[in-house]
C-alpha cells in the first residue's frame, strides 16, 4: 500500500524519510540523529509559533499536536510507518540502522532508562524553566514557579555531571541518548541564556561533553533544520 502524505507538506521524493519539525530542542533531537546516521530525509517545517501543529493533516501525523513527527515510507514489515515522540523516533532510527544504541539486553535497558529520564524529566523541566524564565514573566505575580523549575533544572544538570564523571558519553559509546539530551542543554545556554543562572560553567563534565558533541558537523547541520524562513 502506498503511504499517505499530508497535502499541506507534500513529499518531493516519496521514497525518503519525511521529517516534520521545527528547530526547537525536541525537533533538534531527531534532525541531529538523522544527520549523525547519515540517513537521507526530507525536512518539513511545522511552524508552532503559527499553530501549524494543529492543522488537521498534521494531527494525523502527531495526534498530540507536537513536533517532531516522522514518516518512513519503508517502515517495519514492509509498510510505511508514522511516529511521534522524539525518544521513540530515536529508538526506531537506531533499530533501523543498527547504530548508536547498545545491542545487548542489559545495554538497551540502560539506554532506555536515560531516554526515559530525558522524556519525563529533562525535556519537561527544562521546558518549564524556560517558560517561566522568558515567556510567562509578566503573567505570574510571584517567583514560586520559576524558583521550582530553576531548582529542578539545576538538580538535573548535576545528575548529568555525576553521570559523565569518568566517561565521554551518557552511555559507554556515543548514542541516541546524547542526541536526546544535548539539544535541551544547548537550549538552556543559547535560547534561555541561562548558563550563568544555572552555573553551567562550574559543571566541568557537562562542559567537556557539550564541547565534544557541539563541534560535530551533524549538530551544526541538525540544529538548523526546521528553522522557519
Ligand atoms: N514528548 C514530546 C514533546 C514534544 C514537544 O513538546 N514539542 C514542542 C516543541 S519543543 C511543541 O511541539 N510545542 C507545540 C505546542 O505545545 O503547541 C517529544 O519529545 O516529542
PDB file of C-alpha atoms and ligand atoms in Angstrom, residues 24 26 48 53-54 65-68 85-86, ligand 1:
ATOM      1  CA  UNK A  24      13.274  23.515  18.912  1.00  0.00           C
ATOM      2  CA  UNK A  26      12.632  18.248  20.665  1.00  0.00           C
ATOM      3  CA  UNK A  48       4.486  26.000  16.028  1.00  0.00           C
ATOM      4  CA  UNK A  53       0.872  21.763  14.683  1.00  0.00           C
ATOM      5  CA  UNK A  54      -2.922  21.881  14.980  1.00  0.00           C
ATOM      6  CA  UNK A  65      -0.169  18.239  18.165  1.00  0.00           C
ATOM      7  CA  UNK A  66       3.550  18.476  18.962  1.00  0.00           C
ATOM      8  CA  UNK A  67       6.671  18.370  16.837  1.00  0.00           C
ATOM      9  CA  UNK A  68       8.575  16.319  15.798  1.00  0.00           C
ATOM     10  CA  UNK A  85       7.510  11.317  20.393  1.00  0.00           C
ATOM     11  CA  UNK A  86      11.184  12.058  19.890  1.00  0.00           C
TER      12      UNK A  86
HETATM   13  N1  LIG B   1       7.486  14.479  24.403  1.00  0.00           N
HETATM   14  C1  LIG B   1       7.421  15.148  23.135  1.00  0.00           C
HETATM   15  C2  LIG B   1       7.399  16.634  23.363  1.00  0.00           C
HETATM   16  C3  LIG B   1       7.246  17.389  22.077  1.00  0.00           C
HETATM   17  C4  LIG B   1       7.051  18.879  22.331  1.00  0.00           C
HETATM   18  O1  LIG B   1       6.660  19.310  23.431  1.00  0.00           O
HETATM   19  N2  LIG B   1       7.294  19.681  21.286  1.00  0.00           N
HETATM   20  C5  LIG B   1       7.104  21.119  21.400  1.00  0.00           C
HETATM   21  C6  LIG B   1       8.295  21.856  20.791  1.00  0.00           C
HETATM   22  S1  LIG B   1       9.811  21.521  21.674  1.00  0.00           S
HETATM   23  C7  LIG B   1       5.844  21.515  20.629  1.00  0.00           C
HETATM   24  O2  LIG B   1       5.533  20.926  19.624  1.00  0.00           O
HETATM   25  N3  LIG B   1       5.100  22.523  21.128  1.00  0.00           N
HETATM   26  C8  LIG B   1       3.927  22.999  20.466  1.00  0.00           C
HETATM   27  C9  LIG B   1       2.765  23.207  21.396  1.00  0.00           C
HETATM   28  O3  LIG B   1       2.931  22.956  22.605  1.00  0.00           O
HETATM   29  O4  LIG B   1       1.703  23.588  20.929  1.00  0.00           O
HETATM   30  C10 LIG B   1       8.636  14.731  22.273  1.00  0.00           C
HETATM   31  O5  LIG B   1       9.705  14.562  22.830  1.00  0.00           O
HETATM   32  O6  LIG B   1       8.466  14.565  21.053  1.00  0.00           O
END
